[in-house]
Every structure is written in C-alpha cells, then in structure tokens.
XYZ file of C-alpha atoms in Angstrom:
608
model
C 0.000 0.000 0.000
C 1.452 3.397 -1.012
C 2.584 5.525 1.898
C 0.297 8.444 0.878
C -2.808 6.236 0.916
C -1.794 4.777 4.258
C -1.187 8.281 5.580
C -4.623 9.420 4.345
C -6.389 6.481 5.931
C -4.562 6.941 9.228
C -5.414 10.650 9.215
C -9.091 9.842 8.672
C -8.995 7.316 11.484
C -7.372 9.872 13.795
C -10.002 12.498 12.955
C -12.817 10.031 13.560
C -11.228 8.938 16.823
C -10.866 12.529 17.985
C -14.512 13.239 17.110
C -15.629 10.182 19.074
C -13.486 11.262 22.014
C -15.031 14.713 22.015
C -18.501 13.148 21.896
C -17.631 10.848 24.801
C -16.251 13.756 26.822
C -19.363 15.809 26.055
C -21.584 12.940 27.172
C -19.501 12.497 30.296
C -19.698 16.206 31.031
C -23.481 16.087 30.564
C -23.721 13.166 33.009
C -21.526 14.945 35.570
C -23.410 18.251 35.298
C -26.765 16.432 35.547
C -25.592 14.596 38.676
C -24.281 17.900 40.037
C -27.616 19.629 39.475
C -29.452 16.781 41.168
C -27.133 16.961 44.167
C -27.641 20.722 44.404
C -31.418 20.315 44.125
C -31.419 17.633 46.841
C -29.225 19.809 49.062
C -31.542 22.796 48.507
C -34.633 20.750 49.393
C -32.955 19.374 52.511
C -31.903 22.902 53.479
C -35.474 24.131 52.833
C -36.747 21.469 55.247
C -34.100 22.511 57.788
C -35.172 26.168 57.549
C -38.849 25.158 57.797
C -38.157 22.947 60.866
C -36.182 25.729 62.546
C -39.019 28.219 61.887
C -41.617 25.809 63.297
C -39.383 25.309 66.356
C -39.184 29.095 66.844
C -42.958 29.460 66.539
C -43.658 26.570 68.922
C -41.048 27.900 71.363
C -42.793 31.298 71.557
C -46.072 29.518 72.398
C -44.244 27.576 75.130
C -42.807 30.839 76.523
C -46.330 32.258 76.663
C -47.661 29.135 78.418
C -44.892 29.246 81.061
C -45.739 32.860 81.892
C -49.548 32.409 81.722
C -49.405 29.498 84.193
C -48.072 31.771 86.884
C -50.393 32.737 89.736
C -48.557 35.997 90.384
C -48.977 37.001 86.732
C -52.718 36.248 86.885
C -53.110 38.409 89.989
C -51.124 41.381 88.654
C -52.136 41.277 84.987
C -55.777 40.110 85.112
C -57.414 40.064 88.534
C -55.881 43.228 90.016
C -53.922 44.832 87.156
C -50.691 46.381 88.370
C -49.060 48.309 85.466
C -45.745 48.733 87.289
C -45.518 45.017 88.022
C -46.474 44.148 84.458
C -43.917 46.517 82.938
C -41.132 45.207 85.198
C -41.906 41.477 85.218
C -43.435 41.030 81.759
C -42.669 43.888 79.371
C -39.072 44.795 80.282
C -38.100 41.300 81.454
C -39.225 39.557 78.263
C -37.625 42.211 76.045
C -34.268 42.070 77.851
C -34.010 38.350 78.567
C -35.719 36.723 75.580
C -35.921 39.435 72.921
C -39.747 39.481 72.980
C -40.558 43.162 72.357
C -44.374 42.991 72.431
C -46.510 41.405 75.185
C -50.222 41.816 75.914
C -52.775 40.554 78.439
C -56.240 40.449 76.781
C -59.482 39.792 78.697
C -62.418 37.580 77.694
C -64.012 40.446 75.738
C -60.846 40.975 73.616
C -60.035 44.153 75.473
C -56.487 45.067 76.383
C -55.742 44.702 80.089
C -52.059 45.559 79.850
C -49.688 45.787 76.892
C -46.026 46.611 76.392
C -43.958 47.477 73.325
C -40.151 47.626 73.653
C -40.483 47.621 77.490
C -42.877 50.625 77.433
C -46.699 50.642 77.874
C -48.592 50.043 74.619
C -50.128 53.188 73.102
C -52.065 51.747 70.150
C -53.913 48.456 70.563
C -56.293 48.863 67.589
C -54.009 47.237 64.925
C -53.629 44.125 67.067
C -57.363 44.020 67.875
C -58.124 44.082 64.122
C -55.753 41.203 63.278
C -57.802 38.212 62.076
C -54.839 35.823 62.295
C -54.146 36.851 65.922
C -57.840 36.284 66.708
C -57.483 32.696 65.427
C -54.584 31.989 67.822
C -56.521 33.530 70.735
C -59.537 31.351 69.928
C -57.328 28.229 69.879
C -55.804 29.115 73.252
C -59.221 29.678 74.864
C -60.406 26.308 73.596
C -57.461 24.342 75.062
C -57.823 21.847 77.910
C -58.064 23.255 81.442
C -56.164 20.355 82.957
C -53.276 20.514 80.503
C -53.486 23.845 78.637
C -51.186 24.535 75.710
C -49.425 27.488 74.209
C -50.096 28.154 70.521
C -47.776 29.846 68.037
C -48.054 30.984 64.455
C -47.337 33.639 61.846
C -49.819 36.543 61.952
C -50.418 39.825 60.131
C -50.818 43.117 61.985
C -51.385 46.222 59.860
C -49.666 44.575 56.899
C -46.601 43.541 58.945
C -45.481 39.950 59.643
C -45.128 38.800 63.258
C -44.302 35.566 65.098
C -46.956 35.147 67.813
C -47.295 32.951 70.899
C -50.612 32.818 72.767
C -51.568 30.936 75.957
C -54.607 31.005 78.272
C -54.186 32.308 81.789
C -54.761 29.380 84.144
C -53.790 28.087 87.556
C -53.137 24.806 89.287
C -56.398 25.250 91.247
C -58.555 24.534 88.192
C -60.314 21.126 88.389
C -62.330 19.214 85.791
C -65.682 20.100 87.361
C -64.864 23.805 87.881
C -66.526 26.511 85.812
C -64.159 28.890 84.033
C -63.926 32.149 85.882
C -63.457 35.428 84.044
C -59.668 35.347 84.042
C -59.543 31.906 82.425
C -60.938 33.383 79.222
C -58.107 35.937 79.316
C -54.976 35.198 77.303
C -51.318 36.224 77.271
C -49.883 37.223 73.873
C -46.165 37.433 72.945
C -45.123 38.945 69.588
C -41.843 39.278 67.673
C -41.563 41.407 64.544
C -40.476 39.260 61.595
C -38.128 41.926 60.218
C -34.495 42.060 59.081
C -33.161 42.043 62.676
C -35.260 38.987 63.470
C -33.994 37.194 60.342
C -30.375 37.959 61.374
C -30.937 36.574 64.873
C -32.830 33.568 63.499
C -29.903 32.814 61.141
C -27.381 33.020 63.990
C -29.399 30.841 66.393
C -29.735 27.975 63.918
C -26.515 28.525 61.876
C -28.490 29.152 58.681
C -27.637 31.213 55.603
C -30.754 33.396 55.306
C -30.703 36.371 52.920
C -33.907 38.112 54.015
C -37.609 38.423 53.207
C -38.560 39.528 49.697
C -41.966 40.027 48.036
C -41.251 37.527 45.266
C -40.733 33.749 45.383
C -37.508 32.046 44.361
C -35.995 28.600 43.941
C -34.619 28.819 47.478
C -37.359 30.425 49.534
C -40.211 29.675 51.929
C -43.588 31.466 51.750
C -44.439 33.489 54.841
C -48.142 32.635 55.071
C -50.250 33.739 58.027
C -52.939 31.697 59.755
C -55.536 33.363 57.507
C -53.709 32.217 54.352
C -52.360 35.666 53.477
C -48.841 35.637 51.987
C -46.600 38.468 53.256
C -43.455 37.606 51.325
C -40.905 34.832 51.018
C -37.955 33.977 53.266
C -34.932 33.459 51.009
C -31.906 31.329 51.907
C -28.606 30.189 50.384
C -28.316 26.384 50.447
C -25.012 24.505 50.084
C -23.915 23.446 46.571
C -22.273 20.014 46.813
C -22.781 19.461 43.077
C -20.629 22.493 42.252
C -17.860 21.139 44.494
C -18.203 17.780 42.736
C -17.648 19.435 39.341
C -14.602 21.335 40.682
C -13.076 18.117 42.033
C -13.629 16.198 38.777
C -12.932 18.913 36.190
C -9.167 19.088 36.650
C -8.553 15.300 36.373
C -10.819 15.158 33.290
C -8.933 17.985 31.569
C -5.580 16.443 32.461
C -6.733 13.074 31.215
C -7.968 14.651 27.974
C -4.601 16.340 27.435
C -2.723 13.098 28.054
C -5.095 11.242 25.778
C -4.601 13.757 22.985
C -0.838 13.439 23.295
C -1.155 9.693 23.118
C -3.200 10.021 19.908
C -0.532 12.218 18.295
C 2.210 9.885 19.382
C 0.246 6.950 18.058
C -0.251 8.717 14.709
C 3.526 9.355 14.409
C 4.415 5.714 14.949
C 1.535 4.530 12.763
C 3.295 5.897 9.667
C 6.131 3.421 10.307
C 4.252 0.365 11.428
C 0.629 0.633 10.239
C -0.421 -2.934 10.930
C 1.145 -3.034 14.366
C -0.406 0.340 15.179
C -3.901 -0.923 14.331
C -3.533 -3.931 16.645
C -2.111 -1.844 19.454
C -4.840 0.788 19.038
C -7.546 -1.729 19.900
C -5.744 -2.724 23.086
C -5.013 0.885 24.002
C -8.662 1.889 23.642
C -9.790 -0.880 25.956
C -7.122 -0.023 28.490
C -7.941 3.682 28.386
C -11.644 3.024 28.867
C -10.971 0.868 31.920
C -8.616 3.436 33.448
C -11.035 6.207 32.705
C -13.934 4.420 34.444
C -11.702 3.551 37.404
C -10.556 7.165 37.703
C -14.118 8.472 37.693
C -15.225 5.931 40.318
C -12.291 6.765 42.577
C -12.934 10.496 42.262
C -16.627 10.146 43.104
C -16.070 7.818 46.087
C -13.164 9.924 47.285
C -15.144 13.179 47.171
C -18.220 12.135 49.183
C -18.371 13.051 52.865
C -19.662 9.644 54.016
C -17.202 6.953 55.034
C -17.078 3.907 52.739
C -15.660 0.504 53.689
C -15.666 -2.834 51.839
C -15.351 -6.189 53.625
C -14.968 -9.714 52.267
C -17.007 -12.796 53.142
C -15.012 -13.121 56.404
C -15.896 -9.494 57.313
C -12.246 -8.432 56.865
C -11.770 -4.872 55.606
C -10.428 -4.732 52.034
C -10.996 -1.051 51.127
C -11.744 2.336 52.727
C -12.220 5.780 51.192
C -10.570 9.038 52.407
C -13.663 10.006 54.440
C -13.164 6.845 56.529
C -9.801 8.151 57.757
C -11.186 11.665 58.321
C -13.992 10.329 60.518
C -12.207 7.542 62.444
C -8.613 8.813 62.408
C -7.316 5.424 61.173
C -5.320 5.036 57.959
C -5.758 2.265 55.390
C -2.691 0.446 56.694
C -4.159 0.296 60.189
C -7.530 -1.198 59.213
C -7.002 -3.290 56.067
C -7.374 -6.944 57.027
C -9.041 -6.188 60.399
C -12.292 -7.945 61.317
C -14.678 -5.032 61.813
C -17.334 -3.161 59.899
C -16.722 0.532 60.435
C -14.155 1.060 63.180
C -11.310 -1.298 64.175
C -12.082 -0.597 67.861
C -15.605 -1.964 67.511
C -15.746 -5.607 68.572
C -18.714 -6.793 66.518
C -20.206 -9.905 68.126
C -21.151 -13.032 66.224
C -24.861 -12.421 66.911
C -24.631 -8.943 65.385
C -23.065 -10.394 62.234
C -25.920 -12.903 62.100
C -28.522 -10.136 62.482
C -26.801 -8.125 59.779
C -26.627 -11.047 57.352
C -30.274 -11.954 58.012
C -31.404 -8.380 57.324
C -29.361 -8.258 54.094
C -30.812 -11.582 52.923
C -34.396 -10.486 53.675
C -34.345 -6.751 52.941
C -31.235 -6.197 50.847
C -29.526 -3.919 53.401
C -28.874 -3.438 57.126
C -28.867 -0.161 59.062
C -27.629 0.380 62.609
C -26.221 3.020 65.006
C -23.010 2.244 66.921
C -21.134 4.104 69.648
C -17.459 4.055 68.655
C -14.119 5.648 69.513
C -11.737 7.486 67.207
C -8.017 6.841 67.112
C -7.396 9.884 69.361
C -9.702 8.421 72.016
C -12.735 10.666 71.490
C -16.113 8.972 71.460
C -18.606 9.433 68.658
C -21.790 7.892 67.255
C -21.982 6.591 63.703
C -24.991 5.587 61.622
C -24.165 2.940 59.055
C -25.851 1.093 56.212
C -24.480 -2.204 54.842
C -25.480 -3.853 51.549
C -23.950 -6.322 49.043
C -21.352 -4.953 46.621
C -22.663 -4.924 43.034
C -20.111 -6.203 40.491
C -21.217 -5.910 36.842
C -24.873 -6.047 37.822
C -24.460 -9.069 40.130
C -24.320 -9.207 43.946
C -20.868 -10.342 45.084
C -19.838 -11.980 48.346
C -18.292 -8.689 49.466
C -20.254 -6.113 51.479
C -20.030 -2.337 51.254
C -20.784 -0.161 54.276
C -21.538 3.552 54.189
C -21.530 5.467 57.469
C -21.862 9.035 58.761
C -20.896 10.715 62.019
C -24.179 11.597 63.778
C -22.596 12.706 67.066
C -23.664 16.342 66.713
C -27.250 15.388 65.835
C -27.459 13.061 68.848
C -26.090 15.829 71.096
C -28.720 18.249 69.767
C -31.442 15.688 70.464
C -30.188 15.291 74.054
C -30.079 19.084 74.467
C -33.665 19.456 73.222
C -34.707 16.652 75.583
C -33.026 18.474 78.482
C -34.702 21.792 77.588
C -38.087 20.061 77.430
C -37.794 18.661 80.975
C -35.628 21.126 82.897
C -36.035 24.685 84.153
C -33.320 26.645 82.334
C -32.493 28.946 85.265
C -32.268 26.557 88.239
C -31.799 23.244 86.374
C -34.659 21.801 88.422
C -37.568 19.959 86.821
C -39.923 22.325 85.034
C -43.661 22.433 85.707
C -44.722 19.794 83.183
C -41.856 17.424 83.888
C -42.487 17.662 87.648
C -46.193 16.934 87.092
C -45.359 13.904 84.946
C -42.929 12.442 87.547
C -45.351 12.983 90.446
C -48.152 11.275 88.529
C -45.816 8.277 88.099
C -45.250 8.229 91.847
C -48.993 8.448 92.486
C -49.636 5.585 90.077
C -47.031 3.460 91.876
C -48.389 4.438 95.290
C -51.864 3.370 94.168
C -50.577 -0.211 93.916
C -49.245 -0.111 97.474
C -51.917 1.022 99.976
C -49.383 1.704 102.761
C -47.386 4.179 100.670
C -47.571 7.874 101.603
C -46.423 10.780 99.464
C -45.908 14.353 100.632
C -46.163 17.290 98.205
C -44.600 20.562 99.428
C -45.423 23.922 97.821
C -42.758 26.560 98.623
C -43.212 30.277 97.966
C -40.425 32.748 98.809
C -41.531 35.575 101.076
C -40.816 39.154 99.941
C -39.101 37.976 96.742
C -40.787 40.805 94.803
C -39.075 43.317 97.067
C -35.688 41.770 96.236
C -36.425 42.057 92.505
C -37.642 45.640 92.858
C -34.708 46.678 95.062
C -31.780 44.900 93.390
C -33.020 43.981 89.919
C -33.819 40.771 88.077
C -30.203 39.658 87.817
C -29.862 39.521 91.626
C -33.297 37.905 91.780
C -32.219 35.172 89.345
C -29.020 34.528 91.318
C -31.113 34.267 94.478
C -33.395 31.682 92.850
C -30.373 29.648 91.763
C -28.944 29.680 95.309
C -32.319 28.732 96.823
C -32.478 25.776 94.426
C -29.013 24.668 95.588
C -30.059 24.928 99.235
C -33.212 22.897 98.610
C -31.095 20.147 97.052
C -28.804 20.078 100.085
C -31.748 19.637 102.415
C -32.886 16.412 100.734
C -31.436 12.979 101.090
C -28.430 12.027 98.961
C -30.229 9.377 96.972
C -33.147 11.587 95.963
C -33.771 12.738 92.409
C -33.489 16.538 92.193
C -33.923 17.281 88.536
C -30.420 16.667 87.075
C -31.435 13.547 85.148
C -32.432 12.590 81.620
C -35.882 11.585 80.510
C -35.261 7.812 80.430
C -33.620 7.819 83.875
C -36.364 10.029 85.315
C -39.060 7.715 83.962
C -37.469 4.763 85.724
C -36.986 6.719 88.990
C -40.258 6.534 90.951
C -39.049 6.820 94.549
C -37.188 9.377 96.673
C -37.713 13.117 96.211
C -38.471 15.327 93.217
C -37.849 19.081 93.118
C -39.350 21.422 90.542
C -39.714 25.121 89.840
C -43.316 25.838 88.841
C -43.368 29.641 88.912
C -41.218 32.722 89.363
C -40.398 32.140 93.044
C -42.457 28.973 93.549
C -40.871 25.559 94.109
C -42.443 22.154 94.642
C -41.092 19.012 96.293
C -42.557 15.510 96.189
C -41.246 13.059 98.835
C -42.185 9.427 99.317
C -40.697 6.486 101.282
C -40.809 8.585 104.463
C -40.053 6.792 107.707
C -42.793 8.791 109.445
C -44.172 12.217 110.290
C -40.999 13.163 112.179
C -38.883 12.454 109.102
C -40.985 14.867 107.036
C -40.893 17.512 109.792
C -37.099 17.339 109.875
C -36.961 17.909 106.114
C -39.342 20.898 106.353
C -37.395 22.408 109.244
C -34.116 22.066 107.335
C -35.712 23.797 104.358
C -36.930 26.764 106.450
C -33.565 27.109 108.210
C -31.512 26.898 105.031
C -33.655 29.295 103.003
C -33.678 32.050 105.636
C -29.869 32.169 105.847
C -28.655 35.519 104.390
C -26.352 35.460 101.388
C -24.246 37.993 99.522
C -24.942 38.505 95.813
C -22.976 41.054 93.754
C -21.882 42.790 96.943
C -25.445 42.984 98.312
C -26.623 41.049 101.371
C -29.970 39.506 100.597
C -32.276 37.467 102.827
C -35.659 35.881 102.204
C -37.819 33.354 104.016
C -40.229 30.738 102.772
C -43.860 29.807 103.316
C -44.479 26.077 102.859
C -47.759 24.268 102.252
C -47.968 20.476 102.603
C -50.509 18.014 101.173
C -50.317 14.255 101.849
C -51.364 11.473 99.464
C -53.892 9.930 99.692
C -55.465 11.762 102.663
C -55.425 15.209 101.005
C -56.048 14.128 97.419
C -55.782 11.179 95.060
C -54.472 13.049 92.017
C -51.707 15.491 91.186
C -54.225 18.300 90.541
C -55.789 17.821 94.004
C -52.444 17.620 95.823
C -50.894 20.687 94.160
C -54.061 22.714 94.709
C -54.314 21.775 98.376
C -50.586 22.330 98.971
C -50.946 25.773 97.388
C -53.846 26.613 99.703
C -51.850 25.425 102.716
C -48.961 27.643 101.606
C -51.216 30.706 101.532
C -52.343 29.879 105.066
C -48.659 29.804 106.063
C -48.220 33.293 104.607
C -51.323 34.541 106.430
C -49.971 33.049 109.643
C -46.833 35.177 109.547
C -44.517 33.658 106.865
C -41.341 31.612 107.422
C -43.407 28.665 108.546
C -45.181 25.592 107.225
C -48.790 24.491 107.239
C -50.481 21.187 106.421
C -53.660 21.163 104.373
C -55.234 18.905 107.006
C -54.451 21.384 109.817
C -57.582 23.050 111.220
C -58.202 26.523 109.819
C-alpha cells in the first residue's frame, strides 16, 4: 500500500477517533453536570426542610414561653385580677424584652379588650391594629379552647397592619382549676407574645440555627419559603442560600478530566507518528489501548466520586475483613488504610462486633437487601462518637458479590442536639430543676405506683419565697435570678443524697419513681414531692431544714440579701388522690402559712 494512501487512511482514522473522544467527553460532562444539578437540588430541598423545621421550632417555642408565663399565679393576679401596670412593665414587658428578645406582650381579657400591653419595654399606646388582626384572633380562639387540665401554648405567623409577626398565645390558668370547675373570668383571658419578623429577626434567626438566610422579599424564588399567616395571606418569602455540593463535585472532577484529555490527545498524536512506520502493528495496538484507556477512565471516575463524598465507605470480604476504605473513613475515624485493612470489623477497628450482630446483619441483608444500625465508637485519638451505618452487598457488573459495602456518617452532633432538646423540654433553664410539666409527669408516676401499694404515703410541698418581689424591685432581676439559683441549691442540700433533684435525663427520670423530686413551677415557687418517708418526724425534719436553710442571708454582687419561705404540705392519699388535688391543696396550705406570719409551714389537714 502506497505511503500516501496509508497516511490518508490513518489521518481519517485519527479524525474520527478525535470526534468520538469529544462526543464521549461531552456525554460524560453532561452526566456529571446532571448529577451535580441533582445533588444541588437535593441539598436545597434538605436545606429548605431545615429552615422550615427551625421556623416551626421558633414558633412553637414562643407559644411555650407564653404558656410558662400564663401558668403563673402571680402574673394572673397582677395582669388580670388586680392589674398592676408597674408590676407588668417590670416582670413582663421589660423582662421579656431584655431576657428573651420578645418586644411585644399583651394581656387580653375575655371580651378581647387590652388589660395591659407593652412594646419595647414601654406601655402600649395603640392596641387597635392588634385588635383588628384576624390571624391573631385565630390563635386567641385556639388558646381559649385548650384543655383546662393541661393547657397549651399556641404559636403561628400573623399579620398586623400589613406587617409579619411571630406570635405565641396561651390562656391564663392556675393549678387550682379542676375538671368540674366553671371557668372564671380570668380563664378566658390570654397572654400574647409577639416578635416582629423583620431584618433584625432574620439575622438573629440565622445566627441561632446557623443558617444562611438572605432576608424576606416580596417575590418567590428557587430557594425560599412562603411566609403565610394563619388566615392564608402571603406576606413575602424567606430566602436562603443552600449549600452546593454538586458544584464542588464538578470542581473536584474537572481538573482530572482535563488532564486526562490532554494526556489522551498526546497519546493520539504519538500513536499517529508511529503509525506511519508500522501501520499494521499500530492498528492492533490501538484496539488494546482503547480498551485499556476506557478501563482506566472508568476507574478514575469511580475513585474520584467515592473519594469526594463526605460519608465513610468501607468494603469487607465474606469473612468481614476490611479490604478497602475511602478518604472520608480516615477523616472520621482517624485510622489510615494500613491500620484497618485486614481487620475484622465493619466501620471502626475498635468496635468488637459480636457473632450475633453479624448474624442479624446477614439476616437483614438476605431479607431486605440492606442493614442499618447506630453504633457508639471511639476514634483513634480516644474521642467517642456515634456513627450511623448502612451495609449492603457490593454490586459487580450487575451481580451481587460476596463482598459487602458499608456507608456510614458521624451523627454525634445530631445526637447531642437531640439530648439538648430533651433536656430543655424537661428542665427549668435557670435553676436546672424539673420544670412544671416534667415535675407533674414524675409525680403522677409516683402516684400511680403508690396506688398499687396502699401503705405508701407521698408528701407534696409547695414553697413560695416571702418578699421575693421586694428583692427584685430593690436589686433587679439579675440579683433575683441569682437568688433563685442559690435557693435551688439549698433545697437540694436539704434532701437525702439518693433523691432525684432534677439533674437527670428523661429515660432515667421515667425509671426513677421513689425518693424526692424538686421542681420550679413559677417565678419564686418551688415544689417538692417526697415518698418512702419513715414517718411524720422524718418529714418535719426535712421541712425544718428547708426553712432554716432558706432564711440564711447570702451575699450577691456585693449585696446582702435574705428571704424566708412559706411552705404548704398536702399528703397522698389523705389530702387528694391526684396530682391536681395535691398541688391545689398544697398551694392553699402555703397561703395559710403566709397569712400566719410567713417563714413557717402548714399542712392542708391542719384546722383553719
């Protein structure tokens, strides 16, 4: 064959090959960009759900704040029954604005008239816009219709004079309400907390939940949430900036693809040069080179994708010995490939997986195709963490192999957040004692247990600090809060060492049904439930220790402060067979202690 004809044919083959390569690269780029877009869309949707969950948590939290304040006898007396504007401004308006960033608070009676209202710590001057809000009226109606025995706080987005607000509403109520009581006038009254949903609120909301929020705009976007009030009126859209993992994927793959393309082009030119000398040999070698390049290319892409994901990946053989790990494995566990390859473990070489767990895993894979589990593990540096893993068979050319692939993520932070939320739901944030609802739940467990043992007696103590308002008025809320913290510490010291005093988790508290419980149920109101008493003298000694400890003066911020306590006592089952009866009767006995001169105790069964 003449050299010119051979040269022409080789040139045509090279041009065709280059065109095919460009088509393959274009197709590959299309696949990568499509996968990138899907990852970005999934990340945006997940972020949208995160923003929506955080907003719902904020709204629900404001309703809970309102419920905590509305279930406060002192607030009912000074806001509803005998309105005291100075007390309301100090203990509701200014306190909420300074401590919790709640600038607007209102007490509204059963006829939707304003009893007291405060805006930015000052008395409210214009109530008409709030009275005309249909969405606020819906929240108030929901609060008035809630259960008397277990009232709830309600939250939602409302519109006031064309402005967006986060609202929390709760009915005023008291522990003295029973199922057969008729609502008195104040029980139709409600407490309303409002936050303006403006730029400052969005900034604070972003900081509290570590979110990238860009503000509220009148138009909708790909990354936004509609701000819809309870009446269905849309007042704008909350825009956010979600992460873009797909873009990072493209950045991580683009450079190797370009480098590979350049190398491949050089190989084509080199191949064309040698093909002029040995045409037949070049044709045979070209077939082998194409196959080899395709295999290397696919391997490179797979390694880049697996290496770029944030989840740890590990492959084990039929003996559960590790044969492969990706870079994220080392980042999460701290162990290198050399330290784990050949070790008998699934995710972490320090995890001693029992034979029964392997059997459970294999059974789940056989029946369901995969196995998911959470494991507490330890990193190489000794720190503990929790991982969530999923194990499934490795797919090799469309067939399930004997090897297993495990994908795991570090869920330590999420588990810590869950424990924190659990703690906030059951504990008073100031004193770290049980809050009102958690205390009620634990006492009801004790009552249920006592009902199965007729000889069991339970004492419920209601403690109210004498002249605490004077301390707040004289020294300020900060001194008052420090005083409450110290009183809580003294109460703990007065109780027996084995008693439960509020520093426990939910599961442990549920199992603990004996000893003593201490809770904070109001501003300066504490409750104690004691069972397994040796006798009346044992209870008297506890009460006397409480009175003696509480009346001891203390120095706070250079100021000597002293208060006393009035204690009311109700005994189960003589003074009541339910929590509602016991707390109501203990409260009444406490008021008799105050009327009798303070710094003393009184039993409900004592003659009046």
